[in-house]
mmCIF file of C-alpha atoms in Angstrom:
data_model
loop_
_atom_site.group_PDB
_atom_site.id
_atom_site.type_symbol
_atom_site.label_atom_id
_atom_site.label_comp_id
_atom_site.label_asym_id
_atom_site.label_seq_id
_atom_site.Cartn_x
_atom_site.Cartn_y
_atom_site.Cartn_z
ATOM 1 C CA UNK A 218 -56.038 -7.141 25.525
ATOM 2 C CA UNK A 219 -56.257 -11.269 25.235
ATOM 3 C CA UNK A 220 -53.889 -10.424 22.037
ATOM 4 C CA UNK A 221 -51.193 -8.507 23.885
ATOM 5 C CA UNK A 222 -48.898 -11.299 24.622
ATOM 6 C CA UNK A 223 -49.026 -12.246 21.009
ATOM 7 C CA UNK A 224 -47.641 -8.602 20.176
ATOM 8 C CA UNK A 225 -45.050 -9.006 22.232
ATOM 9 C CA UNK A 226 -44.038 -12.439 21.332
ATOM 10 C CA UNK A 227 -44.160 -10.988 17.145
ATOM 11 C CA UNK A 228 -41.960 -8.383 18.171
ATOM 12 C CA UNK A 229 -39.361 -10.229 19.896
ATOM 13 C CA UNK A 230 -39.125 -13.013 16.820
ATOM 14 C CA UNK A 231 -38.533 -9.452 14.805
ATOM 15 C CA UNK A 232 -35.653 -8.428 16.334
ATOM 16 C CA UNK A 233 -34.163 -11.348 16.925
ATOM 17 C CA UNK A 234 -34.527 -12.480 13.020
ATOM 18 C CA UNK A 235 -35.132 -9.370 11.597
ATOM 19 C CA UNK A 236 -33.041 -7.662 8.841
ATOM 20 C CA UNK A 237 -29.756 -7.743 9.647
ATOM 21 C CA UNK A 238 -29.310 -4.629 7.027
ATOM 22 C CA UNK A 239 -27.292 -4.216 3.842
ATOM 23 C CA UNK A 240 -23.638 -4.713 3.312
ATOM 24 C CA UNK A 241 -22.277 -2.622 0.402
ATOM 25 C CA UNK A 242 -19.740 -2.167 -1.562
ATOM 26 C CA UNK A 243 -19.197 1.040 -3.745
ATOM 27 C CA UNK A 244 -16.061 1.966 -6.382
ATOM 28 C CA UNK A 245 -16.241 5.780 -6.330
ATOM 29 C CA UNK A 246 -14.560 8.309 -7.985
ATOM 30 C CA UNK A 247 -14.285 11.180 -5.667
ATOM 31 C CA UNK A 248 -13.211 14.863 -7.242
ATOM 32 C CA UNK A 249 -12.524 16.979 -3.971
ATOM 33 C CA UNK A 250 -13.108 20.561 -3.437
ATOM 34 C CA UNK A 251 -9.121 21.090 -4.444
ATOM 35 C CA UNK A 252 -9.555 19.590 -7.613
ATOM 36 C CA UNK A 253 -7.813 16.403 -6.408
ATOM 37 C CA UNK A 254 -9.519 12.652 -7.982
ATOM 38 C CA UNK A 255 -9.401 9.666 -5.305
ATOM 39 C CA UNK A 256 -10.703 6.460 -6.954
ATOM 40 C CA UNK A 257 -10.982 3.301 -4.889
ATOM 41 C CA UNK A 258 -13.518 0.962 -3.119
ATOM 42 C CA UNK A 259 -15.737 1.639 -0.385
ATOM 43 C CA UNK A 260 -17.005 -0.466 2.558
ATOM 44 C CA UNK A 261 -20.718 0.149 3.971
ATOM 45 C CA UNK A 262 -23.259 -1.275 6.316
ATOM 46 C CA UNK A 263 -26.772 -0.142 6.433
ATOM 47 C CA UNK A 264 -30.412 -0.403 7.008
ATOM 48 C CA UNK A 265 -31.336 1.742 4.209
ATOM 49 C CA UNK A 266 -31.637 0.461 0.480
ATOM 50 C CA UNK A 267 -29.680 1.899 -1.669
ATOM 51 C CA UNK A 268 -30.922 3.928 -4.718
ATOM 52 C CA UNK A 269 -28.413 4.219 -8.125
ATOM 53 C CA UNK A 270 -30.563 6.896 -9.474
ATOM 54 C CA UNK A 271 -31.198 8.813 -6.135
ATOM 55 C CA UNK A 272 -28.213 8.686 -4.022
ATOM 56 C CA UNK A 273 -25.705 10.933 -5.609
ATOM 57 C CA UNK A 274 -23.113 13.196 -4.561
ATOM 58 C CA UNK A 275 -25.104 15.240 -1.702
ATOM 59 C CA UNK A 276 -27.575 12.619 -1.483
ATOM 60 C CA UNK A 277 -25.280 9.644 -1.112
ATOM 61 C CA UNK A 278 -23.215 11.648 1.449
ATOM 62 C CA UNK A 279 -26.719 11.460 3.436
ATOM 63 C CA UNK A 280 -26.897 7.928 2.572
ATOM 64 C CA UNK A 281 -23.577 7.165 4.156
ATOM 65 C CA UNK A 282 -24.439 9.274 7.472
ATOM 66 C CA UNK A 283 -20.831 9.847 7.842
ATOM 67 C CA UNK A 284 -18.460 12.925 7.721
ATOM 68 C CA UNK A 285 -15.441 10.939 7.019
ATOM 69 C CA UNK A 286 -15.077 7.508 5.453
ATOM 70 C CA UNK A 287 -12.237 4.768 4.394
ATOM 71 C CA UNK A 288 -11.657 4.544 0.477
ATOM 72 C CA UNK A 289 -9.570 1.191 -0.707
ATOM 73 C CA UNK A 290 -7.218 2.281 -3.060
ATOM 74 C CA UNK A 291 -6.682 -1.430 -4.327
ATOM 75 C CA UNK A 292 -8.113 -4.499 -3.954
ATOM 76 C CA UNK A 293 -7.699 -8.178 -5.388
ATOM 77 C CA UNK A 294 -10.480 -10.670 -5.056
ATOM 78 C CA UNK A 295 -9.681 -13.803 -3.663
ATOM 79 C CA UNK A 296 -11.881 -17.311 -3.797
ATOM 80 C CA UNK A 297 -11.928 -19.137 -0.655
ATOM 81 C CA UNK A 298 -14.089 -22.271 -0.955
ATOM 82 C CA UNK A 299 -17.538 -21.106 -1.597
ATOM 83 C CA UNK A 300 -16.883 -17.568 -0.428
ATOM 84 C CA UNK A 301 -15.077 -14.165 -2.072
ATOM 85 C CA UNK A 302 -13.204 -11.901 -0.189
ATOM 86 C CA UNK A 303 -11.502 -8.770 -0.970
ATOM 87 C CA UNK A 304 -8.109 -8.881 -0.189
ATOM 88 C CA UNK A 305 -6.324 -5.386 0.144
ATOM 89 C CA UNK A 306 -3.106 -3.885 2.421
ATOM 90 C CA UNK A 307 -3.019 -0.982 4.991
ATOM 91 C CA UNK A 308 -0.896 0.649 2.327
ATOM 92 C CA UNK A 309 -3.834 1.068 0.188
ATOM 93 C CA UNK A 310 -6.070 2.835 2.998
ATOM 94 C CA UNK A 311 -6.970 6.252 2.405
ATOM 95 C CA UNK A 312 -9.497 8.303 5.555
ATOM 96 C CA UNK A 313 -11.601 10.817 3.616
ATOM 97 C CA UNK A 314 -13.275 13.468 4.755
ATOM 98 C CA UNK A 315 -16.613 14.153 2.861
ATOM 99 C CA UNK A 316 -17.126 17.732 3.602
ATOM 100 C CA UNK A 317 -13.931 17.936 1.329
ATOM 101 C CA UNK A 318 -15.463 16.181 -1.633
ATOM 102 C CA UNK A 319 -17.568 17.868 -4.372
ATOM 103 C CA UNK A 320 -17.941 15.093 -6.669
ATOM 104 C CA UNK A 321 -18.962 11.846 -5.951
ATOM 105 C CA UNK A 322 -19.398 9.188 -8.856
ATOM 106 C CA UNK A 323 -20.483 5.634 -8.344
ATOM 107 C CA UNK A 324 -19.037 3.742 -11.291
ATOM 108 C CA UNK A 325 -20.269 0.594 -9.745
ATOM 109 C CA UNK A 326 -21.446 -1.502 -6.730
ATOM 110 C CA UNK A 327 -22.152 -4.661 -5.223
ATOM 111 C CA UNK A 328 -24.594 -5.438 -2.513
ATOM 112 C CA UNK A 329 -22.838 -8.776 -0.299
ATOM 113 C CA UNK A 330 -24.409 -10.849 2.852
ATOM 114 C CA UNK A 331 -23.526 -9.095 6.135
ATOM 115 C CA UNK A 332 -20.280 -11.438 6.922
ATOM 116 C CA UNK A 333 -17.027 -9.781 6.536
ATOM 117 C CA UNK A 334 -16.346 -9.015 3.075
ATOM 118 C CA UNK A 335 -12.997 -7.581 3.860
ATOM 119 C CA UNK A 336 -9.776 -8.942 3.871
ATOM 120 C CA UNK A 337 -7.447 -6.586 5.190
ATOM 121 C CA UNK A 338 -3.901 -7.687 5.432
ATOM 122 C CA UNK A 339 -0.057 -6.541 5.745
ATOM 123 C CA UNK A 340 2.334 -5.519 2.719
ATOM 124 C CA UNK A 341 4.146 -8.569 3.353
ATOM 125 C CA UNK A 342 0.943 -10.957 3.373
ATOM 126 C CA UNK A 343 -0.303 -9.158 0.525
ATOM 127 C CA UNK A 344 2.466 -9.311 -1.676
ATOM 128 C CA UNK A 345 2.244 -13.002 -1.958
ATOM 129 C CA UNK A 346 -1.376 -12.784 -3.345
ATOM 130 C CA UNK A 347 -1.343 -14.405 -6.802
ATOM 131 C CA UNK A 348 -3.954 -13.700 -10.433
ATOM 132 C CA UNK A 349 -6.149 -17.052 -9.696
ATOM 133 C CA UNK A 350 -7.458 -18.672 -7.021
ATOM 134 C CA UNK A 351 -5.303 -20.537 -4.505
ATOM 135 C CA UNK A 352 -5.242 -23.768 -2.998
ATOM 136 C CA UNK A 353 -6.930 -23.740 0.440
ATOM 137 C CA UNK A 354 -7.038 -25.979 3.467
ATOM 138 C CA UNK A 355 -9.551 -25.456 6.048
ATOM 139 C CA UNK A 356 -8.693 -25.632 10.257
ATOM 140 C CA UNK A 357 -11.619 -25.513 12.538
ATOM 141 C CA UNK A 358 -12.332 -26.133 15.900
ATOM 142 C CA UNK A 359 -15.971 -26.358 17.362
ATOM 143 C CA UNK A 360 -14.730 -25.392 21.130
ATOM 144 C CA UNK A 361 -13.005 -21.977 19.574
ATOM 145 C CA UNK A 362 -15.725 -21.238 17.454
ATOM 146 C CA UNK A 363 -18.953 -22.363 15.355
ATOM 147 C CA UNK A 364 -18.261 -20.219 12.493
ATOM 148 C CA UNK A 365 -15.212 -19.384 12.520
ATOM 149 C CA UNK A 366 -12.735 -21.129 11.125
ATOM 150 C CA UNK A 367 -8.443 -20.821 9.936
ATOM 151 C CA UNK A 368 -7.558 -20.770 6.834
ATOM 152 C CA UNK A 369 -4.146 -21.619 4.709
ATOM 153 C CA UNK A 370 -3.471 -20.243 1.233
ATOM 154 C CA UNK A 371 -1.387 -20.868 -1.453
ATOM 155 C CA UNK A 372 -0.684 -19.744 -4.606
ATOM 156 C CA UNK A 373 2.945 -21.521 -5.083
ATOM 157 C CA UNK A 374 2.445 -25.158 -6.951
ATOM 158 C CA UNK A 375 4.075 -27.379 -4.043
ATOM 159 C CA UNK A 376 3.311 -25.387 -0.378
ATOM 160 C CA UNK A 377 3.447 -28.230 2.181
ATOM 161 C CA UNK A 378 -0.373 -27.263 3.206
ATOM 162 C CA UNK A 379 -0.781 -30.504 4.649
ATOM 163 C CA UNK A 380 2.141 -31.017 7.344
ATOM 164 C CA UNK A 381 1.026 -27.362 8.603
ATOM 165 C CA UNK A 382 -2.649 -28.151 8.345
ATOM 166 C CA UNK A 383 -1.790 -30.916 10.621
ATOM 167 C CA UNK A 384 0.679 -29.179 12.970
ATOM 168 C CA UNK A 385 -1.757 -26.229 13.376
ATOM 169 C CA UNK A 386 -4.953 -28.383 13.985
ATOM 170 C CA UNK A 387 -3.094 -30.852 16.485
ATOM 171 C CA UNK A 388 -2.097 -27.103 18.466
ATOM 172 C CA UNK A 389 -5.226 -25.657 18.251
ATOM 173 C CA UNK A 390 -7.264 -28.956 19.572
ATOM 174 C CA UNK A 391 -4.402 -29.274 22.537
ATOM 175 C CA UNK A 392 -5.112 -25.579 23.564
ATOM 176 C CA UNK A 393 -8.605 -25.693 22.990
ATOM 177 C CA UNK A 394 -9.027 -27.895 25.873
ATOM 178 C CA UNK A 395 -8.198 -24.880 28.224
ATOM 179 C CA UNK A 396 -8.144 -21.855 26.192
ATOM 180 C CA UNK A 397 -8.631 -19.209 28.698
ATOM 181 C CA UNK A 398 -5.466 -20.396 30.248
ATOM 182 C CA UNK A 399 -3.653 -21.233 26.873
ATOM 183 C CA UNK A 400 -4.925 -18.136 24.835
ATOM 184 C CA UNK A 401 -1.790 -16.127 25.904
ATOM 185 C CA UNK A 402 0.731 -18.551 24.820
ATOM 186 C CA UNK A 403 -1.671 -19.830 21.603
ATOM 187 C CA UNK A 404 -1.101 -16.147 20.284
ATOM 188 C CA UNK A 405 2.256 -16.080 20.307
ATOM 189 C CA UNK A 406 2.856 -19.297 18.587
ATOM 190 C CA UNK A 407 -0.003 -17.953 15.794
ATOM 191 C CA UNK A 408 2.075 -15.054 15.590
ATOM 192 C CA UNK A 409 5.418 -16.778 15.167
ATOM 193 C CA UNK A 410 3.151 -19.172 12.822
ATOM 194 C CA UNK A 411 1.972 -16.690 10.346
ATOM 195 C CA UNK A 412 5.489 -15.156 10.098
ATOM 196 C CA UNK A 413 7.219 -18.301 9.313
ATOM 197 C CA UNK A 414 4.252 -19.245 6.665
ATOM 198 C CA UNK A 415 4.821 -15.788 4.919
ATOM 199 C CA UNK A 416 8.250 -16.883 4.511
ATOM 200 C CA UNK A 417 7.366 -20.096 2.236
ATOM 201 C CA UNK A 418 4.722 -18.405 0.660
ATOM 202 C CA UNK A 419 1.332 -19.439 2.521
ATOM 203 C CA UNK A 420 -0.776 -17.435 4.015
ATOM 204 C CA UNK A 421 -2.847 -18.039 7.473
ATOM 205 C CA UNK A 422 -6.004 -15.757 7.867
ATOM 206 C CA UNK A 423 -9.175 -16.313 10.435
ATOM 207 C CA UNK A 424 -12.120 -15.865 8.737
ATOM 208 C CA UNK A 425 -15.845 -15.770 10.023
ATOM 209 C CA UNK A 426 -19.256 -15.890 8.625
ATOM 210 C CA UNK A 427 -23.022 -15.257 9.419
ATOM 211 C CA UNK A 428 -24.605 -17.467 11.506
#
């Protein structure tokens, strides 16, 4: 018994650190019981490994532990900094249902850290995604967030980043004083923000990764 309280103190360090799982992602093509090929990426978090040689068709449907999943018709990497995301729009979402499918074929995948791989954006914001990688200026704010942080994007050769890099940071630290008071008003102005930036081609996302 004198190693009981040891136990206990293992097992708490385990699921506090522990594995935080697998993030996955998976370009299928899908032939469904009609006949009908779907093609396009797919987004998964789990605690089980995943096997190329075991988990097909049936057996990846087992792997998934889902009846119905959403396939990404489209997507265009983007580089941020030291990170990749996957940029895509709603208009490329697609809600499968598995029971439907009889074919399932991986052609490839990639295994990512658990942050948010997934950039999911409007037809508007999306449209102004560029081949290459865009200039990027970086707005954080240690009161709103640790690891979180805003992000402006460019792809057009002279986007004023800099006067709205300041503008946005000297907002964000003024309402960051009082946030739970400001938050209502912030969001409007980020709203109103993000549609003016669309209109001279820079884009304002919020992005977050693992701690």
């Amino acid at each position: 018994m004198k190693y009981f309280p040891l136990v206990i103190l293992l097992l708490v360090f385990k699921l506090s650190f522990g594995d935080a799982g697998n993030s996955y992602r998976f370009n299928l093509r899908l032939i469904s019981n009609a006949g009908d090929t779907i093609q396009g990426y797919l987004y998964h978090n789990s605690y089980d490994n995943f096997n190329k040689f075991y988990h097909q068709d049936d057996a990846f449907k087992s792997f998934l532990k889902k009846d119905q999943v959403t396939i990404f018709e489209f997507i265009m990497p983007i580089r941020i900094g030291d990170v990749t995301k996957d940029a895509t729009s709603k208009a490329y979402i697609k809600t499968v249902n598995l029971d439907e499918i009889k074919k399932i074929t991986i052609i490839d995948f990639l295994e990512f850290n658990t942050s948010d791989r997934l950039l999911e954006l409007s037809p508007e914001a999306f449209n102004i995604i560029k081949p290459g990688n865009p200039e990027c200026k970086f707005i954080s704010n240690q009161k709103v967030s640790t690891n979180c942080q805003y992000v402006l994007l460019s792809w057009k050769k002279r986007a004023d980043l800099d006067r709205n890099k300041k503008e946005f940071t000297e907002k964000l630290m003024t309402d960051s004083k009082d946030m739970d008071n400001n938050k209502g008003e912030f969001n409007s102005y980020l709203e109103a923000k993000k549609k003016r930036l669309l209109y001279d081609g820079i884009l304002l996302i919020y992005m977050c990764e693992s701690l």
